[in-house]
Coordinates of C-alpha atoms in Angstrom, one line a residue:
Chain A
M1 CA 43.9 23.2 -120.4
L2 CA 46.8 25.4 -118.4
N3 CA 46.7 26.4 -114.5
T4 CA 43.8 23.1 -114.0
A5 CA 44.3 21.6 -110.5
V6 CA 42.7 18.2 -109.1
L7 CA 39.9 19.3 -106.1
K8 CA 39.6 16.7 -103.3
A9 CA 37.7 17.3 -101.1
G10 CA 39.2 19.4 -98.3
A11 CA 41.4 20.9 -100.8
R12 CA 42.0 24.5 -100.0
F13 CA 43.0 27.3 -102.0
K14 CA 43.7 30.9 -102.7
S15 CA 43.2 33.6 -105.3
A16 CA 46.1 35.0 -107.0
V17 CA 44.4 38.5 -107.1
C18 CA 42.7 39.2 -104.2
D19 CA 42.3 37.7 -100.4
T20 CA 39.3 35.3 -101.7
Q21 CA 40.3 32.0 -99.9
V22 CA 38.2 28.5 -100.5
M23 CA 37.8 25.0 -99.4
V24 CA 36.4 21.9 -101.4
I25 CA 33.6 20.4 -99.8
K26 CA 33.2 18.1 -103.5
A27 CA 34.3 18.0 -106.5
P28 CA 34.5 15.3 -109.6
A29 CA 37.2 13.6 -110.6
G30 CA 39.9 14.9 -113.2
E31 CA 41.5 18.6 -113.3
H32 CA 38.9 21.9 -114.0
L33 CA 39.8 25.3 -113.8
L34 CA 39.2 26.7 -110.7
S35 CA 39.1 31.1 -110.6
C36 CA 38.9 33.9 -108.9
G37 CA 39.0 37.9 -109.9
G38 CA 39.8 36.3 -113.6
S39 CA 42.8 34.3 -112.5
A40 CA 44.1 30.3 -111.8
M41 CA 43.2 29.8 -107.6
I42 CA 46.8 28.7 -106.2
A43 CA 47.5 26.4 -103.5
A44 CA 46.4 27.6 -100.4
S45 CA 50.7 27.8 -99.2
S46 CA 51.5 29.1 -102.7
T47 CA 53.2 32.9 -103.8
P48 CA 50.6 34.7 -106.5
P49 CA 52.6 35.1 -109.7
A50 CA 53.7 38.6 -109.2
D51 CA 52.1 40.4 -112.5
A52 CA 49.0 39.1 -111.1
K53 CA 45.3 41.2 -110.9
L54 CA 41.8 42.0 -110.7
D55 CA 40.0 41.4 -113.6
P56 CA 37.2 44.2 -113.4
N57 CA 34.5 41.5 -115.0
A58 CA 35.4 39.0 -112.3
A59 CA 35.0 41.5 -110.0
G60 CA 31.6 40.9 -108.1
E61 CA 33.2 39.9 -104.4
T62 CA 33.6 36.2 -102.6
L63 CA 31.9 36.4 -98.7
I64 CA 33.0 33.9 -95.9
G65 CA 31.1 31.0 -94.9
K66 CA 29.0 31.1 -97.8
R67 CA 29.1 28.0 -100.3
Y68 CA 29.1 28.3 -103.8
V69 CA 28.3 25.3 -106.8
N70 CA 28.1 24.6 -110.4
A71 CA 25.1 24.2 -112.5
D72 CA 24.1 21.0 -111.8
E73 CA 25.9 21.2 -108.2
S74 CA 28.8 18.8 -108.8
V75 CA 30.7 21.2 -107.3
E76 CA 30.5 23.0 -103.8
L77 CA 33.4 24.8 -102.8
L78 CA 32.9 26.9 -98.9
C79 CA 34.9 30.4 -98.8
T80 CA 36.4 30.5 -95.3
K81 CA 38.0 34.6 -96.1
G82 CA 36.3 36.9 -98.2
G83 CA 37.6 38.6 -100.6
K84 CA 36.6 40.6 -104.2
G85 CA 36.9 38.5 -107.4
S86 CA 34.3 36.1 -107.8
L87 CA 34.7 32.9 -108.5
A88 CA 34.2 30.8 -111.6
L89 CA 35.1 26.7 -113.2
N90 CA 36.3 26.3 -116.3
G91 CA 35.2 29.8 -117.7
T92 CA 31.4 29.3 -115.9
P93 CA 31.3 32.1 -112.7
L94 CA 30.2 29.9 -109.1
E95 CA 27.0 30.5 -107.5
V96 CA 26.2 31.0 -104.0
K97 CA 24.4 28.1 -102.5
Q98 CA 20.8 28.3 -100.5
A99 CA 22.1 28.3 -96.7
K100 CA 20.4 25.5 -94.8
Q101 CA 17.6 26.3 -92.9
L102 CA 18.4 23.6 -90.2
P103 CA 17.6 23.7 -86.4
S104 CA 20.7 24.2 -83.6
S105 CA 21.0 20.7 -82.3
D106 CA 23.9 20.6 -79.6
Chain B
M1 CA 40.5 20.7 -93.3
N2 CA 42.0 21.7 -90.1
I3 CA 39.8 22.1 -87.2
A4 CA 41.4 25.2 -86.6
M5 CA 40.0 26.9 -90.0
I6 CA 36.3 27.4 -87.8
L7 CA 37.8 29.4 -85.8
D8 CA 40.2 31.9 -87.8
M9 CA 37.0 32.2 -90.0
A10 CA 34.6 33.0 -86.4
A11 CA 37.9 35.3 -85.5
E12 CA 38.0 37.5 -89.5
A13 CA 34.6 37.5 -89.6
F14 CA 32.9 38.6 -86.2
G15 CA 36.7 38.8 -83.8
D16 CA 34.9 41.9 -81.8
R17 CA 32.2 39.4 -81.0
V18 CA 31.7 37.7 -77.3
A19 CA 32.5 33.4 -77.2
V20 CA 32.9 32.2 -74.4
V21 CA 31.5 33.8 -71.5
S22 CA 32.1 31.4 -67.9
G23 CA 31.5 33.1 -64.7
D24 CA 33.0 37.0 -65.4
S25 CA 35.4 35.6 -67.6
R26 CA 34.9 36.7 -71.4
Y27 CA 36.7 36.3 -74.6
T28 CA 36.0 37.3 -78.0
Y29 CA 36.5 35.5 -81.0
A30 CA 39.5 37.4 -82.3
E31 CA 40.3 36.5 -78.4
L32 CA 39.5 33.3 -78.1
R33 CA 41.8 32.7 -81.1
V34 CA 45.2 34.6 -79.2
A35 CA 44.4 32.4 -76.1
A36 CA 44.9 29.1 -79.0
Q37 CA 47.3 30.3 -80.7
C38 CA 49.8 31.4 -78.1
A39 CA 48.5 27.5 -75.7
A40 CA 49.3 26.0 -79.4
I41 CA 53.2 27.6 -79.0
A42 CA 53.0 25.8 -75.1
V43 CA 51.7 22.5 -76.5
R44 CA 53.9 22.1 -79.8
D45 CA 57.8 23.0 -77.4
S46 CA 56.2 20.4 -75.0
G47 CA 56.9 17.7 -77.2
A48 CA 53.4 16.1 -76.2
R49 CA 51.3 13.9 -78.4
Y50 CA 48.0 15.1 -76.3
L51 CA 46.6 17.8 -75.1
A52 CA 44.7 16.4 -72.6
L53 CA 41.6 18.3 -69.5
L54 CA 41.0 17.5 -66.5
D55 CA 38.4 20.5 -66.2
V56 CA 34.5 20.9 -65.4
N57 CA 33.7 23.5 -68.0
S58 CA 36.3 26.7 -68.1
P59 CA 36.3 28.9 -71.5
A60 CA 40.2 26.2 -71.0
A61 CA 37.8 23.7 -72.9
P62 CA 37.4 25.9 -76.6
V63 CA 41.2 27.7 -76.4
A64 CA 42.0 23.5 -76.5
I65 CA 40.6 21.4 -78.6
F66 CA 41.6 24.8 -81.1
A67 CA 45.1 25.4 -79.7
A68 CA 45.4 21.3 -79.9
A69 CA 44.8 21.4 -83.7
Y70 CA 46.8 24.6 -84.3
A71 CA 49.3 22.6 -82.5
G72 CA 48.7 19.1 -84.7
V73 CA 48.1 16.7 -82.2
S74 CA 44.7 14.7 -80.9
Y75 CA 43.1 17.1 -77.7
V76 CA 41.3 14.7 -75.5
P77 CA 39.5 15.4 -72.3
L78 CA 38.6 13.2 -69.5
N79 CA 35.5 12.1 -66.7
Y80 CA 36.9 14.2 -64.2
R81 CA 33.9 12.6 -62.3
L82 CA 36.1 8.5 -62.9
T83 CA 37.9 7.4 -59.8
R84 CA 41.6 7.7 -59.2
A85 CA 43.2 4.9 -61.0
E86 CA 40.6 4.6 -63.5
I87 CA 42.0 8.8 -64.1
N88 CA 45.0 7.5 -64.2
E89 CA 44.5 4.7 -66.3
L90 CA 43.5 6.9 -69.0
V91 CA 47.0 9.4 -67.9
D92 CA 48.5 5.9 -69.3
R93 CA 47.3 5.6 -71.9
I94 CA 48.4 9.0 -73.4
A95 CA 51.2 10.3 -71.9
P96 CA 53.4 12.0 -73.7
A97 CA 50.6 15.2 -72.8
L98 CA 49.7 18.3 -71.6
L99 CA 47.4 17.8 -68.8
I100 CA 45.4 20.8 -68.0
V101 CA 44.1 20.6 -64.3
N102 CA 42.0 22.4 -62.7
A103 CA 43.2 22.4 -57.9
D104 CA 41.2 19.8 -57.6
T105 CA 41.7 17.7 -60.4
R106 CA 45.5 18.2 -60.1
A107 CA 45.5 16.1 -57.0
L108 CA 44.0 12.3 -58.4
V109 CA 47.0 13.4 -61.0
D110 CA 49.9 10.7 -60.5
P111 CA 53.2 12.1 -60.8
R112 CA 55.5 11.1 -63.9
A113 CA 57.5 12.4 -66.2
D114 CA 56.3 11.9 -69.0
V115 CA 52.6 14.4 -68.2
Q116 CA 53.3 17.8 -67.3
L117 CA 49.8 19.0 -65.7
I118 CA 49.6 22.8 -65.2
D119 CA 46.4 24.5 -64.0
R120 CA 43.9 25.7 -66.1
A121 CA 44.6 29.7 -65.3
D122 CA 48.1 28.9 -66.1
F123 CA 47.1 27.1 -69.7
L124 CA 44.5 30.7 -70.7
S125 CA 47.5 32.9 -69.8
M126 CA 50.2 31.8 -71.8
P127 CA 52.6 34.5 -72.8
A128 CA 52.6 36.1 -76.5
T129 CA 55.7 35.3 -77.3
D130 CA 58.1 36.0 -80.7
T131 CA 56.9 32.8 -81.8
V132 CA 55.1 32.3 -84.9
A133 CA 52.0 30.3 -84.5
P134 CA 52.3 27.0 -85.2
E135 CA 50.1 26.5 -89.3
P136 CA 47.6 24.1 -88.7
A137 CA 48.3 21.0 -90.5
E138 CA 46.8 20.4 -93.5
D139 CA 46.2 16.7 -93.4
P140 CA 42.1 15.4 -93.4
R141 CA 43.7 12.5 -91.4
A142 CA 45.0 13.6 -88.8
V143 CA 43.1 13.3 -84.9
A144 CA 41.3 15.7 -84.0
V145 CA 40.3 14.2 -81.1
Q146 CA 40.3 11.4 -78.9
L147 CA 37.4 10.1 -76.1
F148 CA 36.8 7.5 -73.9
T149 CA 33.9 5.7 -74.2
S150 CA 32.5 5.2 -70.7
G151 CA 32.6 1.0 -71.9
T152 CA 29.5 -1.6 -70.5
T153 CA 32.5 -4.2 -69.8
G154 CA 36.6 -4.1 -69.8
K155 CA 38.2 -1.3 -69.9
P156 CA 37.2 2.1 -71.6
K157 CA 37.9 2.7 -75.3
A158 CA 39.3 5.7 -77.4
A159 CA 37.2 6.5 -79.7
I160 CA 38.8 8.9 -82.5
L161 CA 36.8 11.1 -84.5
R162 CA 40.1 13.2 -87.7
H163 CA 39.7 16.1 -88.4
E164 CA 37.6 15.9 -91.8
N165 CA 34.8 13.9 -89.5
L166 CA 34.3 16.6 -87.2
M167 CA 34.7 19.5 -90.1
S168 CA 32.0 17.1 -92.3
Y169 CA 29.6 17.3 -89.2
I170 CA 30.6 21.4 -89.1
V171 CA 29.7 21.8 -92.4
G172 CA 26.7 19.6 -93.4
T173 CA 24.9 20.6 -90.4
V174 CA 26.0 24.0 -89.1
E175 CA 25.4 27.7 -91.3
F176 CA 28.1 29.9 -91.2
A177 CA 27.2 32.9 -88.8
A178 CA 23.8 30.9 -88.7
A179 CA 23.4 33.2 -85.0
E180 CA 22.3 37.0 -84.2
E181 CA 24.4 39.3 -82.8
D182 CA 22.6 38.9 -79.8
D183 CA 22.4 35.4 -79.1
A184 CA 23.3 32.5 -77.0
I185 CA 23.8 29.0 -76.4
L186 CA 23.7 28.0 -71.9
V187 CA 26.7 24.7 -71.9
T188 CA 25.8 22.1 -70.1
V189 CA 27.5 19.0 -71.0
P190 CA 30.9 18.5 -69.8
P191 CA 34.1 19.1 -72.2
Y192 CA 34.3 15.0 -72.2
H193 CA 31.4 14.2 -74.0
I194 CA 30.7 14.5 -77.8
A195 CA 28.3 17.1 -77.3
G196 CA 30.1 19.5 -75.1
I197 CA 33.3 19.1 -77.9
S198 CA 30.4 19.0 -80.9
S199 CA 28.8 22.3 -79.1
V200 CA 31.4 23.9 -79.0
L201 CA 32.3 23.8 -82.8
S202 CA 29.5 24.5 -83.8
S203 CA 28.9 27.5 -82.1
T204 CA 31.5 28.6 -83.5
Y205 CA 31.0 28.3 -86.7
A206 CA 27.5 29.5 -85.9
C207 CA 29.6 32.5 -84.3
R208 CA 27.7 32.0 -82.0
R209 CA 27.9 33.6 -77.9
M210 CA 28.3 29.8 -74.9
V211 CA 27.4 30.6 -71.3
Q212 CA 29.1 28.0 -69.6
L213 CA 28.2 26.4 -66.5
E214 CA 30.7 24.4 -64.6
N215 CA 27.3 21.7 -63.1
F216 CA 24.4 21.7 -64.1
E217 CA 21.4 22.1 -61.1
A218 CA 18.3 23.4 -62.5
K219 CA 18.5 27.5 -60.8
A220 CA 21.9 28.0 -61.7
W221 CA 20.8 26.9 -64.9
L222 CA 17.7 29.9 -65.0
E223 CA 19.5 31.7 -63.2
A224 CA 21.9 31.9 -66.2
C225 CA 19.7 32.0 -69.0
A226 CA 17.8 35.2 -67.7
R227 CA 21.6 37.1 -66.3
E228 CA 22.8 35.8 -69.6
N229 CA 20.1 37.0 -72.3
V230 CA 20.4 33.3 -72.8
S231 CA 18.6 31.5 -76.6
N232 CA 19.4 28.5 -76.7
A233 CA 20.3 25.5 -75.1
F234 CA 21.1 22.2 -75.3
I235 CA 20.1 19.4 -72.2
V236 CA 19.4 16.6 -71.2
P237 CA 16.0 14.9 -70.7
T238 CA 17.1 14.2 -66.8
M239 CA 18.0 17.7 -67.0
L240 CA 15.3 19.0 -68.3
S241 CA 12.3 17.0 -66.1
R242 CA 14.3 19.3 -62.9
I243 CA 13.9 22.1 -65.1
V244 CA 10.5 21.6 -65.9
E245 CA 10.0 20.5 -62.0
H246 CA 11.8 23.0 -60.5
L247 CA 10.0 25.8 -62.3
G248 CA 5.9 24.3 -61.9
T249 CA 3.6 26.2 -62.8
R250 CA 5.9 29.2 -63.8
G251 CA 7.1 29.1 -67.2
A252 CA 7.9 31.3 -69.7
A253 CA 7.7 34.4 -67.8
E254 CA 10.9 33.1 -66.1
L255 CA 12.5 32.2 -69.9
P256 CA 11.6 35.2 -72.2
T257 CA 15.1 35.1 -74.5
L258 CA 14.9 31.4 -74.5
R259 CA 13.9 30.7 -78.3
A260 CA 14.9 27.0 -79.2
L261 CA 15.9 24.1 -76.8
A262 CA 17.2 20.9 -78.5
Y263 CA 18.1 17.8 -76.2
G264 CA 19.4 14.4 -76.3
G265 CA 21.5 11.4 -74.7
G266 CA 18.7 9.1 -74.0
K267 CA 15.8 7.9 -74.1
M268 CA 13.3 11.2 -72.8
P269 CA 10.1 10.8 -70.9
Q270 CA 6.6 11.4 -73.1
S271 CA 4.9 13.8 -70.2
T272 CA 8.3 15.4 -69.7
I273 CA 8.8 16.6 -73.3
E274 CA 4.6 17.4 -73.5
R275 CA 4.5 19.1 -70.4
A276 CA 8.3 21.5 -71.4
M277 CA 6.0 22.1 -74.7
Q278 CA 3.7 23.4 -73.0
L279 CA 5.4 25.8 -70.6
F280 CA 7.3 27.2 -73.1
P281 CA 5.3 27.4 -76.2
Q282 CA 6.8 29.8 -78.1
V283 CA 10.1 27.7 -77.2
D284 CA 11.9 25.5 -80.4
F285 CA 12.3 21.8 -78.8
T286 CA 14.8 19.9 -81.1
N287 CA 15.3 16.9 -80.8
A288 CA 18.8 15.7 -82.4
Y289 CA 20.4 11.2 -82.1
G290 CA 24.4 11.2 -82.0
L291 CA 26.7 9.5 -81.2
T292 CA 30.3 9.4 -79.9
E293 CA 31.3 7.9 -83.1
T294 CA 29.1 10.0 -85.4
S295 CA 31.1 13.8 -84.1
S296 CA 27.5 14.2 -83.1
T297 CA 24.1 14.9 -84.2
I298 CA 22.7 12.4 -86.9
A299 CA 19.0 13.0 -86.6
V300 CA 16.5 15.4 -85.4
L301 CA 13.1 16.4 -85.4
G302 CA 12.4 19.8 -85.3
P303 CA 10.5 22.3 -84.1
D304 CA 8.0 21.8 -86.8
D305 CA 8.2 18.2 -85.8
H306 CA 7.5 18.4 -81.8
R307 CA 4.1 21.1 -83.0
V308 CA 2.4 19.0 -86.1
A309 CA 3.1 15.9 -82.9
A310 CA 2.0 17.2 -80.0
A311 CA -1.5 18.2 -81.6
S312 CA -2.6 15.3 -83.9
G313 CA -5.2 13.3 -82.8
D314 CA -3.8 10.8 -84.8
P315 CA -1.9 8.2 -82.4
A316 CA 0.9 7.0 -85.3
I317 CA 1.6 11.3 -86.1
R318 CA 1.1 12.1 -81.5
R319 CA 4.1 9.6 -81.3
R320 CA 6.5 10.7 -83.2
L321 CA 7.3 13.1 -80.6
A322 CA 8.7 10.2 -79.0
S323 CA 10.2 10.0 -81.5
V324 CA 14.5 10.6 -82.8
G325 CA 13.3 12.6 -86.2
K326 CA 15.1 11.8 -89.8
P327 CA 18.2 11.1 -90.4
T328 CA 19.9 15.3 -90.9
A329 CA 21.3 16.1 -94.9
A330 CA 24.7 15.6 -93.6
V331 CA 24.6 10.9 -93.5
E332 CA 22.4 7.7 -94.5
I333 CA 21.0 5.7 -92.0
E334 CA 19.2 2.4 -92.7
V335 CA 17.9 -0.4 -90.2
R336 CA 18.7 -4.1 -90.5
D337 CA 18.2 -7.4 -89.1
E338 CA 20.9 -9.5 -87.9
E339 CA 21.3 -11.6 -91.5
G340 CA 22.3 -7.5 -92.1
R341 CA 19.2 -7.7 -94.8
V342 CA 17.7 -3.5 -95.2
L343 CA 14.0 -3.7 -93.0
G344 CA 11.6 -1.2 -94.1
P345 CA 8.5 0.7 -91.7
E346 CA 7.4 -0.5 -89.1
E347 CA 10.3 -3.4 -89.0
A348 CA 12.6 -3.6 -85.3
G349 CA 16.2 -3.8 -86.2
L350 CA 19.7 -2.5 -86.0
V351 CA 20.2 0.5 -86.4
F352 CA 23.3 1.6 -89.4
V353 CA 24.6 4.5 -89.9
R354 CA 27.4 6.8 -92.8
G355 CA 28.2 9.5 -93.9
G356 CA 31.7 11.3 -93.9
Q357 CA 31.1 12.8 -89.8
V358 CA 31.3 8.9 -88.7
S359 CA 34.9 7.3 -87.7
G360 CA 33.7 4.6 -85.7
E361 CA 36.4 4.1 -85.4
Y362 CA 39.2 3.3 -81.6
L363 CA 42.6 3.2 -81.3
A364 CA 43.6 -0.2 -81.9
L365 CA 40.9 -2.0 -82.5
G366 CA 41.1 -0.2 -85.7
S367 CA 37.4 0.8 -87.5
Q368 CA 34.8 -0.5 -87.9
L369 CA 32.4 0.5 -90.6
D370 CA 31.5 -2.7 -93.2
A371 CA 33.0 -2.3 -96.4
D372 CA 29.8 0.5 -97.7
G373 CA 31.4 2.1 -95.1
W374 CA 28.4 1.7 -92.9
F375 CA 29.0 1.6 -89.2
P376 CA 26.9 0.1 -86.3
T377 CA 25.4 1.6 -83.9
R378 CA 24.2 -0.8 -81.8
D379 CA 21.1 0.8 -81.6
R380 CA 17.9 -0.8 -81.8
G381 CA 14.7 0.8 -83.2
Y382 CA 12.2 1.7 -86.5
T383 CA 11.4 3.6 -89.1
D384 CA 7.8 4.7 -89.6
A385 CA 6.2 4.9 -93.1
E386 CA 7.3 8.8 -92.9
G387 CA 10.8 8.0 -92.3
F388 CA 10.6 9.0 -88.8
L389 CA 13.1 7.1 -86.5
F390 CA 11.8 5.2 -83.5
L391 CA 14.7 3.9 -80.4
D392 CA 14.0 0.9 -78.2
G393 CA 17.5 0.5 -76.7
R394 CA 20.5 -0.9 -76.6
A395 CA 21.4 -4.4 -79.4
D396 CA 23.8 -5.3 -75.4
D397 CA 20.3 -4.9 -73.4
V398 CA 18.1 -7.1 -75.2
I399 CA 16.7 -9.7 -73.3
V400 CA 17.1 -13.5 -74.8
R401 CA 14.5 -15.8 -73.9
G402 CA 14.2 -19.1 -75.8
G403 CA 15.8 -17.7 -78.7
E404 CA 13.0 -15.0 -79.1
N405 CA 14.4 -11.1 -78.7
I406 CA 12.4 -9.1 -76.5
S407 CA 13.7 -5.1 -75.6
P408 CA 13.6 -4.3 -72.5
G409 CA 11.2 -0.4 -73.3
E410 CA 8.1 -2.3 -74.3
I411 CA 8.0 -4.0 -70.4
E412 CA 9.8 -0.6 -69.3
D413 CA 6.4 1.4 -70.8
V414 CA 4.1 -0.4 -69.0
L415 CA 5.4 -0.3 -65.6
L416 CA 6.0 2.8 -65.7
S417 CA 2.0 3.1 -67.1
H418 CA 1.0 1.7 -63.5
P419 CA 0.5 4.8 -61.3
A420 CA 2.5 3.5 -57.8
V421 CA 4.9 3.5 -60.3
A422 CA 7.9 6.0 -61.5
D423 CA 10.7 5.0 -62.9
A424 CA 11.9 1.1 -64.3
A425 CA 14.6 -0.8 -65.4
V426 CA 14.3 -3.9 -67.0
V427 CA 17.2 -6.6 -67.7
A428 CA 18.0 -9.5 -68.5
M429 CA 18.6 -12.4 -66.4
P430 CA 20.4 -15.9 -66.8
D431 CA 18.2 -18.3 -66.0
E432 CA 18.4 -21.8 -66.4
Q433 CA 15.2 -22.9 -68.3
W434 CA 15.6 -20.3 -70.6
G435 CA 18.6 -18.9 -71.5
E436 CA 17.8 -15.4 -70.1
V437 CA 14.2 -13.8 -68.6
A438 CA 13.3 -10.2 -67.5
A439 CA 13.1 -8.2 -64.6
A440 CA 12.9 -5.8 -63.6
A441 CA 14.2 -2.8 -60.6
I442 CA 11.2 -0.1 -59.3
V443 CA 10.9 2.5 -57.9
L444 CA 7.8 3.4 -56.8
K445 CA 5.5 7.0 -56.0
A446 CA 6.0 8.0 -52.5
G447 CA 3.4 6.9 -50.6
A448 CA 2.5 4.4 -53.3
S449 CA 2.7 1.1 -53.1
V450 CA 0.9 -2.1 -55.6
T451 CA 2.2 -5.7 -55.6
V452 CA 4.9 -7.8 -57.8
A453 CA 2.2 -10.1 -58.7
E454 CA 0.1 -7.1 -59.8
L455 CA 2.5 -5.5 -62.2
Q456 CA 2.9 -9.0 -63.7
E457 CA -0.2 -9.8 -64.8
R458 CA 0.0 -6.1 -65.9
V459 CA 2.8 -6.7 -68.4
K460 CA 1.2 -10.4 -68.5
Q461 CA -2.2 -8.3 -70.1
Q462 CA -1.8 -5.8 -72.3
L463 CA 2.3 -7.8 -74.1
R464 CA 2.0 -11.3 -73.0
S465 CA 3.8 -14.3 -70.6
S466 CA 6.8 -14.3 -72.3
R467 CA 8.1 -10.6 -71.3
V468 CA 6.5 -10.4 -67.7
P469 CA 9.7 -9.3 -65.7
Q470 CA 10.4 -13.3 -63.5
A471 CA 11.9 -11.2 -60.8
I472 CA 11.0 -8.1 -59.1
V473 CA 12.8 -5.6 -57.0
F474 CA 11.5 -2.5 -55.2
R475 CA 13.9 0.5 -55.1
D476 CA 15.0 3.9 -53.6
A477 CA 16.2 5.3 -56.9
L478 CA 17.8 3.6 -60.6
P479 CA 21.7 4.4 -60.4
Y480 CA 22.4 7.4 -63.1
N481 CA 25.2 8.7 -65.0
E482 CA 26.3 11.7 -64.4
L483 CA 23.9 12.6 -68.3
G484 CA 21.0 11.1 -66.7
K485 CA 21.6 7.0 -69.0
V486 CA 20.2 4.2 -66.6
L487 CA 23.3 2.1 -65.2
R488 CA 21.8 -1.4 -66.7
R489 CA 25.2 -3.3 -66.4
V490 CA 24.7 -2.3 -62.7
I491 CA 21.3 -3.6 -62.0
R492 CA 22.5 -6.5 -64.4
Q493 CA 24.9 -7.6 -62.0
E494 CA 22.7 -7.2 -59.7
F495 CA 20.6 -9.7 -60.4
V496 CA 23.4 -12.1 -61.8
Q497 CA 24.5 -11.7 -58.2
A498 CA 20.9 -12.9 -56.2
A499 CA 19.8 -15.5 -59.5
S500 CA 23.6 -17.3 -58.7
A501 CA 22.2 -16.8 -55.3
L502 CA 19.4 -19.0 -55.3
S503 CA 21.1 -21.8 -57.7
A504 CA 23.8 -22.3 -55.4

């Protein structure tokens, strides 16, 4: 598959078409196509291709601090910077994970 | 991965929100980030390997944690209560370093070429230069924080926490921006304690205002709660005892905005937590159990657990007020016997923990994790049928009498139940016949009296003869460290000397 990447825990990616940035919390081994706003996400340090544009069909917005998961929650990403594009893994949109209900302990 | 991301996110989402309040000084999250980035440039240009802090709580502590992260060096807060010689030994172990001091602590550090001292005020007002702030390094294995543990014997061990450990703790236990606009947490733990580090990281990730107190004192604590409309606080058990004492019968009215009180760092007397829950029925109490080597909290007894236990007539549920709760979702906990077998409910053994936040690693000594990633906490404990964890002292404090393991805690509980006894500590004393036997140091309540024989008989009746302290001494007070942990090694040393004096 084109533009696939190994999603190592702790790795950071940014959108090629909007401000969205994510950090991988967990992901299964192997190569995956992680996209945002309809385009493959790129390494946090690289420069986006000039012709990449936000796909209106993938413009559902990604929110800072939210965690995004696939159906079986084998993939979990933390949004570290919000943006207009929505996240997808191998073509399937990711969903917001339910917030934790934890008492503050420190 | 870098913990600087925690501040980046807070400043991005809630830059205008107040991050730190200390006396008259206030920083928003955006200002905290600018201060940390400006300081990071100075740290980087200094060539220091460590950014160290020898200071009480002030905005310099959160600024330094993040400045070190931006600059890619380790942050090392030092205990300013140590002796001059001890402080300089630690300074020697971190050179070359940039060391933040205040007017009092500056005089404690012997001048040396490879340690640059900088006053807190100067550190906090680094000029915003044209130089671009360092781009935080992304190596998850880089060491973010190094803490010197108060070793019971020998020189302090340098526990290291990597960016991946702290990030795993924060992402695993805190929800981003969970705080309400007006929330504020009152911070009284010293900056060199793991709870001082985790408090900054948790509060920043929750986008919660931090209100700092230089030192704990019950009256000042209550005043700060009222002045800053404090909603959350973390305290150690002795602090809660003093707050409860200070309040007397006045309760909830004194703390109208307080909603959540978390405690940890030592054994909470059941009478104190019961009294506090009566005084503050509106407050959510949380008991947090954690260690330096585990990046802070690994088990939590939550507000609902407290209320259910306090309201229950069933002793098995009621006693959960003395439990440290269940493991957080971020870790696994096991209780094992001396041979490493995993134990079932109600079987006492050694507590092991595993998870991304668990570093279990010391500089020079290396990782203490076993092949499967489990860390031996050296705390003794057991779980009940529903998985609530009860702690039973440190493995090192166990008294081995003729091959039989005796926990000081159960003997202390019996001694403390005597109406004349205010405080009690049981330790091992060398014994020719048994190897070790129990010995007790007792503090009596004002005006009360009891004989040694009477206390020994009480232990014999309620436990058994092997538990009876062979020596009992009366003291005006027991030695405690500043976080309210009884210093058993000091008491043990007294009995060792007494025993050797007898046999000489």
